[in-house]
Short mmCIF file of C-alpha atoms in Angstrom, two decimals:
data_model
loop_
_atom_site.label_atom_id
_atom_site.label_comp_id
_atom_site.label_asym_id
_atom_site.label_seq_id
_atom_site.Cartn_x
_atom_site.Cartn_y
_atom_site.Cartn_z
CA UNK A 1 31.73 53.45 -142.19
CA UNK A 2 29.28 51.63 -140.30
CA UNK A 3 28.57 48.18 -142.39
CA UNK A 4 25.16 46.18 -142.61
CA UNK A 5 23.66 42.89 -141.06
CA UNK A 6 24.23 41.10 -144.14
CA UNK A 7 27.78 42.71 -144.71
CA UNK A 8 28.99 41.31 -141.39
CA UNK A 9 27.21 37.81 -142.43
CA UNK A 10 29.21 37.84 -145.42
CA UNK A 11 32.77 38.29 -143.58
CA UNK A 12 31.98 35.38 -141.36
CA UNK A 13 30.71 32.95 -143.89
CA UNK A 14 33.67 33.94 -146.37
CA UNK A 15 35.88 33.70 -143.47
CA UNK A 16 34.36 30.16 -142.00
CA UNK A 17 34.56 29.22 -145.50
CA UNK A 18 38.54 29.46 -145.89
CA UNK A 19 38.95 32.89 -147.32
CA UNK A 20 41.82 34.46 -146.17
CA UNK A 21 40.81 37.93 -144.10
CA UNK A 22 43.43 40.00 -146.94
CA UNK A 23 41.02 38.33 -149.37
CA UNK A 24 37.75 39.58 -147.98
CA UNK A 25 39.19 43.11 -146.63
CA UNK A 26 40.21 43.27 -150.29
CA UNK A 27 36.98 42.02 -152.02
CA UNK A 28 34.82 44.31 -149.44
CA UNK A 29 36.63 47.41 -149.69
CA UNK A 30 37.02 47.10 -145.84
CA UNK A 31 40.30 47.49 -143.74
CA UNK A 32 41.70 43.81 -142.65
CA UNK A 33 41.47 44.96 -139.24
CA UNK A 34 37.27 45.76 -139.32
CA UNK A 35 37.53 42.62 -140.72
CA UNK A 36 39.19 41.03 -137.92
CA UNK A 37 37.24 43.13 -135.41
CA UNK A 38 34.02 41.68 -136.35
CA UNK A 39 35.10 38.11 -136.39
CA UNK A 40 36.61 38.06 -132.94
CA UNK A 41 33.26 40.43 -132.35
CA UNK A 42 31.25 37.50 -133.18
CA UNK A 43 33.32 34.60 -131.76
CA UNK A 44 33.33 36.30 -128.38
CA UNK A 45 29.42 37.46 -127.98
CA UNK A 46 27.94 35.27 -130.62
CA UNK A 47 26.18 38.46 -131.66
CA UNK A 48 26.36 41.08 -134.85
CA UNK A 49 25.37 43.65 -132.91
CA UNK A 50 26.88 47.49 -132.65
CA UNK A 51 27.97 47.78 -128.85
CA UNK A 52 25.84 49.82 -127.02
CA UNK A 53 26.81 53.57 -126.84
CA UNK A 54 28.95 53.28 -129.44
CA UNK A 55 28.13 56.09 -132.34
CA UNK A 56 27.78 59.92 -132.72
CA UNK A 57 26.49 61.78 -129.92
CA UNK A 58 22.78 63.19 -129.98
CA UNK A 59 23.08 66.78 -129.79
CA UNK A 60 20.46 69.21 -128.78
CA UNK A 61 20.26 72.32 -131.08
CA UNK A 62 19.11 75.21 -128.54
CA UNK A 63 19.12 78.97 -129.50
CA UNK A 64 19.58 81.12 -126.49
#
């Protein structure tokens, strides 16, 4: 599950403002450790950003 701008704005204000990361994994429907992930994400690049090449593969449908 890829999750929005504004969901990864909500795990950092909830977070920043004392919520517990069980609370908002719980309350998002997220696992704890996406939660984590984009928190550390965030303190590290100061970014909300996907990193680049990460996703599915573009894949070329050719007949032959």
């Amino acid at each position: 599950m890829v999750l929005s701008y504004l969901q990864k704005m909500k795990i950092l204000t909830e977070y920043n403002s004392g919520k517990s990361m069980k609370d908002i994994s719980d309350e998002m429907k997220i696992n704890i450790k996406t939660a984590n992930k984009w928190i550390k994400r965030f303190a590290e690049t100061k970014s909300l950003a996907r990193k680049r090449g990460t996703g599915a593969y573009k894949r070329l449908d050719i007949d032959l």
